[in-house]
PDB file of C-alpha atoms in Angstrom:
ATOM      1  CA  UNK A   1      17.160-153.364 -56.532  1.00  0.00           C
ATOM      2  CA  UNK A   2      16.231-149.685 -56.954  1.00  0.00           C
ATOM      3  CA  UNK A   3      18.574-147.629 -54.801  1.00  0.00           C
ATOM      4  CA  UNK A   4      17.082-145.878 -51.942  1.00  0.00           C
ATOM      5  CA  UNK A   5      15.945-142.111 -52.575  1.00  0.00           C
ATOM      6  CA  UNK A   6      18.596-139.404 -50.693  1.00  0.00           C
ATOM      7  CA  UNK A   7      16.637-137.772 -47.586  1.00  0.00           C
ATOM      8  CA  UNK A   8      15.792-134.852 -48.410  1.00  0.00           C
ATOM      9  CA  UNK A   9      18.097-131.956 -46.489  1.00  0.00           C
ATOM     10  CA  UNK A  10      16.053-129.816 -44.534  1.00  0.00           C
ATOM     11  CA  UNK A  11      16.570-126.356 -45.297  1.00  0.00           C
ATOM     12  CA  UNK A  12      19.330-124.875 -42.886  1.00  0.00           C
ATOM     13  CA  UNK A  13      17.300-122.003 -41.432  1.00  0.00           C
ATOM     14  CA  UNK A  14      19.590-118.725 -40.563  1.00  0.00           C
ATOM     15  CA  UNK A  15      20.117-117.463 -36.658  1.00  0.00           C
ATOM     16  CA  UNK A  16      17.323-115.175 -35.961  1.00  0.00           C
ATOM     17  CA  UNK A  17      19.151-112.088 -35.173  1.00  0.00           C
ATOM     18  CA  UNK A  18      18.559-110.110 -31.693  1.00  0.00           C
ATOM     19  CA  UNK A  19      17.207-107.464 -32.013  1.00  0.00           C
ATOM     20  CA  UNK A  20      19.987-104.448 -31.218  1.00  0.00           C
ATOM     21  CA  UNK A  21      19.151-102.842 -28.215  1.00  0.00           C
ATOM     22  CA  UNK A  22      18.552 -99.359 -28.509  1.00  0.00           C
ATOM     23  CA  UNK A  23      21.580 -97.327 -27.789  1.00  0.00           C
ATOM     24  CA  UNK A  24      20.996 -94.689 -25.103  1.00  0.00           C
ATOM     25  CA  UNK A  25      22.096 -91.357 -26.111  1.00  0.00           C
ATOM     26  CA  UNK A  26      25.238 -90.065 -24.950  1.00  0.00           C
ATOM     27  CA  UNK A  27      25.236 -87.385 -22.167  1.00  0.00           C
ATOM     28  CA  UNK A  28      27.023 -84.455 -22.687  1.00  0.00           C
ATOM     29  CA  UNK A  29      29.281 -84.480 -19.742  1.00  0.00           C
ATOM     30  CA  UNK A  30      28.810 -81.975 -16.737  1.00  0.00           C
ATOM     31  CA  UNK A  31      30.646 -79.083 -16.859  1.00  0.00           C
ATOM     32  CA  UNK A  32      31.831 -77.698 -13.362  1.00  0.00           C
ATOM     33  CA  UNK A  33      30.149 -74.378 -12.660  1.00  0.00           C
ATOM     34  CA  UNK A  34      31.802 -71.386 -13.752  1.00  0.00           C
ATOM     35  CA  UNK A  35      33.871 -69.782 -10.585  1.00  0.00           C
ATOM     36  CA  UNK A  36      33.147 -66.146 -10.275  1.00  0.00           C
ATOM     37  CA  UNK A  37      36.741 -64.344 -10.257  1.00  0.00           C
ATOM     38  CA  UNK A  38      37.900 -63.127  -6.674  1.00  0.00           C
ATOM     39  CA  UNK A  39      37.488 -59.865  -5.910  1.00  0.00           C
ATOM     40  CA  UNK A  40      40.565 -57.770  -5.418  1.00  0.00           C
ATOM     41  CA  UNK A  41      41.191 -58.192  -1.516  1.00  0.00           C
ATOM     42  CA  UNK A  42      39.916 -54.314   0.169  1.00  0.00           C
ATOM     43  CA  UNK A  43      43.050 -52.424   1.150  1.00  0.00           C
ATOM     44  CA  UNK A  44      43.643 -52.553   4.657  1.00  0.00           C
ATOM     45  CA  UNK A  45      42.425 -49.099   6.055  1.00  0.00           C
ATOM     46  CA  UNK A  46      45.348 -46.606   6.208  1.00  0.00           C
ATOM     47  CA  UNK A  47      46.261 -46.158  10.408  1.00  0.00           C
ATOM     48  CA  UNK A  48      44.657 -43.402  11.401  1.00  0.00           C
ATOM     49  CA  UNK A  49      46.790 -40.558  13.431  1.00  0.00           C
ATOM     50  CA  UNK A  50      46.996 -37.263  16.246  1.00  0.00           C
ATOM     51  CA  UNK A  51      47.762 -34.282  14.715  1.00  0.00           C
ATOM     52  CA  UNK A  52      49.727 -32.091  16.838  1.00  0.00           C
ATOM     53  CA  UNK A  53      50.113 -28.436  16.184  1.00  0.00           C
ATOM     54  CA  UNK A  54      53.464 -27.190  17.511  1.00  0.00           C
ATOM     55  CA  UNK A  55      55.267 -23.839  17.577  1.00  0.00           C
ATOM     56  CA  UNK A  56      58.358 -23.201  15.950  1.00  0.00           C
ATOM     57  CA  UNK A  57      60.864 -19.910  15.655  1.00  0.00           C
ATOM     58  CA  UNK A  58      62.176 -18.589  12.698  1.00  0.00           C
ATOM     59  CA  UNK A  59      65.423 -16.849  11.898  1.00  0.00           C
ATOM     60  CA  UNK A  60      64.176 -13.597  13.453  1.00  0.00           C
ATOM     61  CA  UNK A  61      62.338 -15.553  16.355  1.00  0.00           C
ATOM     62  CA  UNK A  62      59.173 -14.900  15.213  1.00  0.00           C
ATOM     63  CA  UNK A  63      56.197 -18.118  15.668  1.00  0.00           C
ATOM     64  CA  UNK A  64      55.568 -20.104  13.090  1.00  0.00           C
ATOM     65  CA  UNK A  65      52.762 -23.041  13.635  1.00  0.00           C
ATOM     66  CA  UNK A  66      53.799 -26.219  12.002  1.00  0.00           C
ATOM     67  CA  UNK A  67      51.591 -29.279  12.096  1.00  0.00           C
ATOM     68  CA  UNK A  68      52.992 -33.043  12.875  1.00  0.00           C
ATOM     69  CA  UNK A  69      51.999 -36.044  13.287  1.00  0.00           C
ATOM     70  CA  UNK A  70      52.000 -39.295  15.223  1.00  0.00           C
ATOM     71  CA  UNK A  71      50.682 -42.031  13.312  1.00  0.00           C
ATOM     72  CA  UNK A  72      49.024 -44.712  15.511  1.00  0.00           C
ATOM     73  CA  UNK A  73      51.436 -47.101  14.138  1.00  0.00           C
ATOM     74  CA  UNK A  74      54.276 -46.271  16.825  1.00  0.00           C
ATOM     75  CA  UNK A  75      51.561 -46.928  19.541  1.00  0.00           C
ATOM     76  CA  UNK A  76      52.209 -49.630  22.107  1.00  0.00           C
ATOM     77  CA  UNK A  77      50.981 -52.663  20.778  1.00  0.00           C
ATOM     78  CA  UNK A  78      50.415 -54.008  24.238  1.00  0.00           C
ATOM     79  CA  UNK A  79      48.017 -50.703  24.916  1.00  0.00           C
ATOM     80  CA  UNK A  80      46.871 -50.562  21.381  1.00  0.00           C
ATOM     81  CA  UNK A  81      43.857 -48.151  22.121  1.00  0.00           C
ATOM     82  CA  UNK A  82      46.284 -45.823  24.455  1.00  0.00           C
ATOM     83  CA  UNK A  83      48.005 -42.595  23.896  1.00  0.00           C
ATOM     84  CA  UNK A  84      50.427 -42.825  26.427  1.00  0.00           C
ATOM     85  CA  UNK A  85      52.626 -40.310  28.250  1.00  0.00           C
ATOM     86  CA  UNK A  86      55.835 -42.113  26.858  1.00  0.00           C
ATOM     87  CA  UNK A  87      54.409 -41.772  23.465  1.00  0.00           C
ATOM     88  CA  UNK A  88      54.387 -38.113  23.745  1.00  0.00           C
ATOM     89  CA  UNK A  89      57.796 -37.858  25.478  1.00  0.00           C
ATOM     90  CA  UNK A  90      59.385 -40.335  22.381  1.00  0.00           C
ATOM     91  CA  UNK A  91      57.234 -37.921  19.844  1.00  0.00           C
ATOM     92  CA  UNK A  92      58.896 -34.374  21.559  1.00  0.00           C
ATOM     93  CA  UNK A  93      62.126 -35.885  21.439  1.00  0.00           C
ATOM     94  CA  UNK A  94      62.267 -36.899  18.121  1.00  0.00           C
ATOM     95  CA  UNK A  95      61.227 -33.838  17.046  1.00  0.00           C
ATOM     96  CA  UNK A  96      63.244 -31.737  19.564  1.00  0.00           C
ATOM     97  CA  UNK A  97      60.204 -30.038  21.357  1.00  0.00           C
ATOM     98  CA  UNK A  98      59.497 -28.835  24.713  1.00  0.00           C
ATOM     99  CA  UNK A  99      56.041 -28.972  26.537  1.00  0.00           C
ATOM    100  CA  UNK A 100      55.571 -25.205  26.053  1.00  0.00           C
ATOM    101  CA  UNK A 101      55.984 -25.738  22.052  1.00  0.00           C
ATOM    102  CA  UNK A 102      52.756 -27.854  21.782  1.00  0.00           C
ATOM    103  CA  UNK A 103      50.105 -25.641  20.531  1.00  0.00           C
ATOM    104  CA  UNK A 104      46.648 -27.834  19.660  1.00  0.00           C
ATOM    105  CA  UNK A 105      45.909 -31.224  19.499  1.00  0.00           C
ATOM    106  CA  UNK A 106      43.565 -33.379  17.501  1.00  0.00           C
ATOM    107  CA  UNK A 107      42.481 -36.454  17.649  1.00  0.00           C
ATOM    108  CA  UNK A 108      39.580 -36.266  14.401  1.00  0.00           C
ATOM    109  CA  UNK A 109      41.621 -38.469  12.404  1.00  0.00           C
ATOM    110  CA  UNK A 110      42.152 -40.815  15.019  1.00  0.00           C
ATOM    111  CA  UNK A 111      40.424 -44.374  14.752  1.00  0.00           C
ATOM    112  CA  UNK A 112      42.455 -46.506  17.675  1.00  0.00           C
ATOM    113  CA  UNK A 113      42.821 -44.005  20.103  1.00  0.00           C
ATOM    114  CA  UNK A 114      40.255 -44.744  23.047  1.00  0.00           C
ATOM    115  CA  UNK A 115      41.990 -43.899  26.419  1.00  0.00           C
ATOM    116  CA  UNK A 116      44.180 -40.480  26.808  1.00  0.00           C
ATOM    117  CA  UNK A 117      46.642 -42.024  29.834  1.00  0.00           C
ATOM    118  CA  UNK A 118      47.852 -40.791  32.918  1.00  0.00           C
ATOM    119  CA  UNK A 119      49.717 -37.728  32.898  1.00  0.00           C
ATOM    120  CA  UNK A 120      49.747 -37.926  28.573  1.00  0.00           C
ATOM    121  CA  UNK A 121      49.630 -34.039  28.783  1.00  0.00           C
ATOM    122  CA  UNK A 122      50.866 -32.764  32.042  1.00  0.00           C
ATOM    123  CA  UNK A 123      52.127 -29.374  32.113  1.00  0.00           C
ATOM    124  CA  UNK A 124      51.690 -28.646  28.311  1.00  0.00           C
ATOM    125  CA  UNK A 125      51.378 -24.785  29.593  1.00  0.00           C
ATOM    126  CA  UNK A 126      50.880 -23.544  25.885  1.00  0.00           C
ATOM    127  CA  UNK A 127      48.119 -26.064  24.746  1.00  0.00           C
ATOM    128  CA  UNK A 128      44.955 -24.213  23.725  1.00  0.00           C
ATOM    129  CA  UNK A 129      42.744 -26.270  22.178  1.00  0.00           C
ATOM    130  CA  UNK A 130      41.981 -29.423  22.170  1.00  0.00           C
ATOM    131  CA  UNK A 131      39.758 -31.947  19.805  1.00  0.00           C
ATOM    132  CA  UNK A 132      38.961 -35.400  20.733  1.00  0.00           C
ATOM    133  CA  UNK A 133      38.125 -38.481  19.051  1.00  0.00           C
ATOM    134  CA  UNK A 134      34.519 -40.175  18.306  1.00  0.00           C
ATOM    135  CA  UNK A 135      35.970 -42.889  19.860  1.00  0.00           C
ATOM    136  CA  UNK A 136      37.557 -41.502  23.139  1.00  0.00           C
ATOM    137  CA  UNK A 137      36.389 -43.679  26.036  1.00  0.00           C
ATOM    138  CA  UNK A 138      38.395 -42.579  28.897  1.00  0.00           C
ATOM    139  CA  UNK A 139      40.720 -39.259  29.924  1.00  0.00           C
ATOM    140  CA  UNK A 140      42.941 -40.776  32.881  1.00  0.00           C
ATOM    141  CA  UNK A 141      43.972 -39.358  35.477  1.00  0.00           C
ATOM    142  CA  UNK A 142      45.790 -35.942  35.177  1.00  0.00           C
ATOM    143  CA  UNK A 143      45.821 -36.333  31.626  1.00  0.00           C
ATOM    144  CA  UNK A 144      45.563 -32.297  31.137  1.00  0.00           C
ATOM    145  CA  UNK A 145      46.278 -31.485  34.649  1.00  0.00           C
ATOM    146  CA  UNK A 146      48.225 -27.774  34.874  1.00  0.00           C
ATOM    147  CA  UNK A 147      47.431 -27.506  31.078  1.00  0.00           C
ATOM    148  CA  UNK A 148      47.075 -23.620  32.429  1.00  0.00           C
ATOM    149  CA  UNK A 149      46.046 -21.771  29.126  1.00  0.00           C
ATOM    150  CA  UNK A 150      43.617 -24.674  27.693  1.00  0.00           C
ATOM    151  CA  UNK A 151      40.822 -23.264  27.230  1.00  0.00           C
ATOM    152  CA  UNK A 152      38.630 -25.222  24.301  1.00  0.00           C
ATOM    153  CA  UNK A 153      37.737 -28.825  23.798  1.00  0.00           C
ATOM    154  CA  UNK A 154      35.643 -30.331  21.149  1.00  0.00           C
ATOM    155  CA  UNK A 155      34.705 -33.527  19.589  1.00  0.00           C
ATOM    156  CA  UNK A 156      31.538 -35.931  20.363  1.00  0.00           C
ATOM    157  CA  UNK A 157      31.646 -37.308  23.578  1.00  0.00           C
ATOM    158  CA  UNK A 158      28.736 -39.477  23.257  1.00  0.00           C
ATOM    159  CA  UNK A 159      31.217 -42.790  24.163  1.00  0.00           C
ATOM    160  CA  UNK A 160      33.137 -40.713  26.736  1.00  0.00           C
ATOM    161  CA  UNK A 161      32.882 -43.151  29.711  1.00  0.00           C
ATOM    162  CA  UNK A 162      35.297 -42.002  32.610  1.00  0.00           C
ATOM    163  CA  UNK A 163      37.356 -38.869  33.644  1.00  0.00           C
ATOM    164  CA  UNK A 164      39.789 -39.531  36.206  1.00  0.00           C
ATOM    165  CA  UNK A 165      40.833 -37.907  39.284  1.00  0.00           C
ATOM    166  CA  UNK A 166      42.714 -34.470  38.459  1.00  0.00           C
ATOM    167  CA  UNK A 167      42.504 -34.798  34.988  1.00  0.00           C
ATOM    168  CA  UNK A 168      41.723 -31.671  34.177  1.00  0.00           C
ATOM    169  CA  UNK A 169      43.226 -30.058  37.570  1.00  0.00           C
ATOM    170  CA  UNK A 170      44.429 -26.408  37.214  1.00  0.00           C
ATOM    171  CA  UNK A 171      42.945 -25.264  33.590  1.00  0.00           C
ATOM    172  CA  UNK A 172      42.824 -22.288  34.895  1.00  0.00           C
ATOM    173  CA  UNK A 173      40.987 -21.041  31.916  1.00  0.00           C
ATOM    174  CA  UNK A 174      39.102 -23.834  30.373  1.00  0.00           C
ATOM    175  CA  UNK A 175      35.752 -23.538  28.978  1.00  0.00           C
ATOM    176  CA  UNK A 176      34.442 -25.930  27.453  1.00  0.00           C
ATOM    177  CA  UNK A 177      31.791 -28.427  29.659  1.00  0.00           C
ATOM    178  CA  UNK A 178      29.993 -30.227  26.837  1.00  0.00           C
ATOM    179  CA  UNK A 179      32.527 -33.347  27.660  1.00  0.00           C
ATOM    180  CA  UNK A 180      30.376 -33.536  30.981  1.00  0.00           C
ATOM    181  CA  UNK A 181      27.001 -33.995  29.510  1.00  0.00           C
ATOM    182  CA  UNK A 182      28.395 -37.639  26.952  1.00  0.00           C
ATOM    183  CA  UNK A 183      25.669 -40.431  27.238  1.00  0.00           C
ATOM    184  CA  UNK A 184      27.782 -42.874  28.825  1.00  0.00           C
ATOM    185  CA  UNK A 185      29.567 -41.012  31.092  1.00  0.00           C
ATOM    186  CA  UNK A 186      29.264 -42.466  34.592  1.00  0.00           C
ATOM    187  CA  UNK A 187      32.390 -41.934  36.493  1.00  0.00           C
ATOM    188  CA  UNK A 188      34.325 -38.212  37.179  1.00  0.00           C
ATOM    189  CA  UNK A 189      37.446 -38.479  39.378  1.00  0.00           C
ATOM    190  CA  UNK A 190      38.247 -36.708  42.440  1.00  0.00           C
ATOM    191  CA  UNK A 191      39.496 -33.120  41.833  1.00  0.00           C
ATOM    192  CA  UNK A 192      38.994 -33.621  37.799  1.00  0.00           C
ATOM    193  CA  UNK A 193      38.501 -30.202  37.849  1.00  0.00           C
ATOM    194  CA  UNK A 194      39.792 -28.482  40.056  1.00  0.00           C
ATOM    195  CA  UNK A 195      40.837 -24.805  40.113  1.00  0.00           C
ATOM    196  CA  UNK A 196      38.896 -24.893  37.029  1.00  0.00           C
ATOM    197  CA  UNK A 197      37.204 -21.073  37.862  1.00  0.00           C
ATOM    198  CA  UNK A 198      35.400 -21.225  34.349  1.00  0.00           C
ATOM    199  CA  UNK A 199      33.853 -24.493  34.760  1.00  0.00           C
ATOM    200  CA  UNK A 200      32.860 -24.154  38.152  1.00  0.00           C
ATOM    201  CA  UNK A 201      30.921 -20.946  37.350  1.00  0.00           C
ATOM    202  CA  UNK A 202      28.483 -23.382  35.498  1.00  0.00           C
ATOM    203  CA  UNK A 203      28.458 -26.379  37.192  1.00  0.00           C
ATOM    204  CA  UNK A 204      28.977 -27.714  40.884  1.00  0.00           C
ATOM    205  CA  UNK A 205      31.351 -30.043  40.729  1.00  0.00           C
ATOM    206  CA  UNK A 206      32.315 -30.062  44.485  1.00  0.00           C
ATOM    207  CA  UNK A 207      29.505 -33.176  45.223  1.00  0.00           C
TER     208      UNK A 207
END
């Protein structure tokens, strides 16, 4: 017998291949936003101070005018905004002074100083002149009283609010009234000016 034919082997046909998905491009990772450099913090404002102009002897007793000051540092910092009449005592005997030896006064350079308190000048007999702060709010009571040869005091008293009772009682010699004409001010104490002969030539106090 003939021997059977071999089948015949059916091609092996190959995998088809998937096609490669497409790679998606690679992002360029984020960068963080450039911080801006801090600033250099603003210095803290230098405290402001009264200038007090005092009179000294020399050798052959003659006057010499030397200015101090009292830098708003050494004020109370329970009464931050006060000049108080224990301030000025502390400041004259630190610097070995009488009342008599104070000259002038300034407050121009001050920026804290809103109230002048009770008594803060009392019987500073020699005390001329007299400038007050921007920021000066309220003289209290006897502040200035038997200041005898004051006779000037400037400044803006547009925030001037209250003078209190004697405050300026017995400045014999003063002046100045501009300090009664301020935009705010609503309240002057009993006897604020009293024996004032100046001031009372131009305006009646007495009501």
């Amino acid at each position: 017998p003939e021997p059977e034919p071999e089948p015949e082997m059916e091609p092996e046909m190959e995998p088809e291949m998937e096609p490669e998905a497409e790679s998606e491009p690679e992002s360029e990772p984020e960068s963080e936003p450039e911080q801006e450099p801090e600033g250099e913090p603003e210095p803290e404002p230098e405290p402001g101070y009264i200038l007090i102009t005092v009179i000294v002897y020399d050798e052959n007793g003659q006057p010499q005018y030397v200015e101090l000051q009292i830098s708003e540092e050494t004020l109370n910092p329970n009464y931050p905004y006060t000049l108080s009449k224990w301030i000025m005592n502390q400041f004259r005997a630190d610097n070995n002074l009488y009342t008599g030896d104070i000259k002038k006064i300034s407050l121009e350079n001050s920026t804290a100083v809103k109230i002048l308190g009770y008594e803060v000048f009392y019987d500073f007999s020699y005390l001329e002149e007299v400038h007050l702060g921007d920021n000066l709010t309220e003289i209290d009571g006897y502040a200035f009283d038997n200041c005898r040869r004051l006779e000037t005091i400037n400044g803006n008293f547009d925030n001037l609010e209250k003078i209190g009772d004697g405050a300026f009682d017995n400045c014999r010699k003063l002046q100045t009234i501009n300090l009664l004409f301020g935009k705010k001010l609503h309240t002057i104490g009993e006897n604020a000016f009293s024996q004032c002969y100046k001031v009372n030539e131009y305006i009646d106090l007495s009501t």
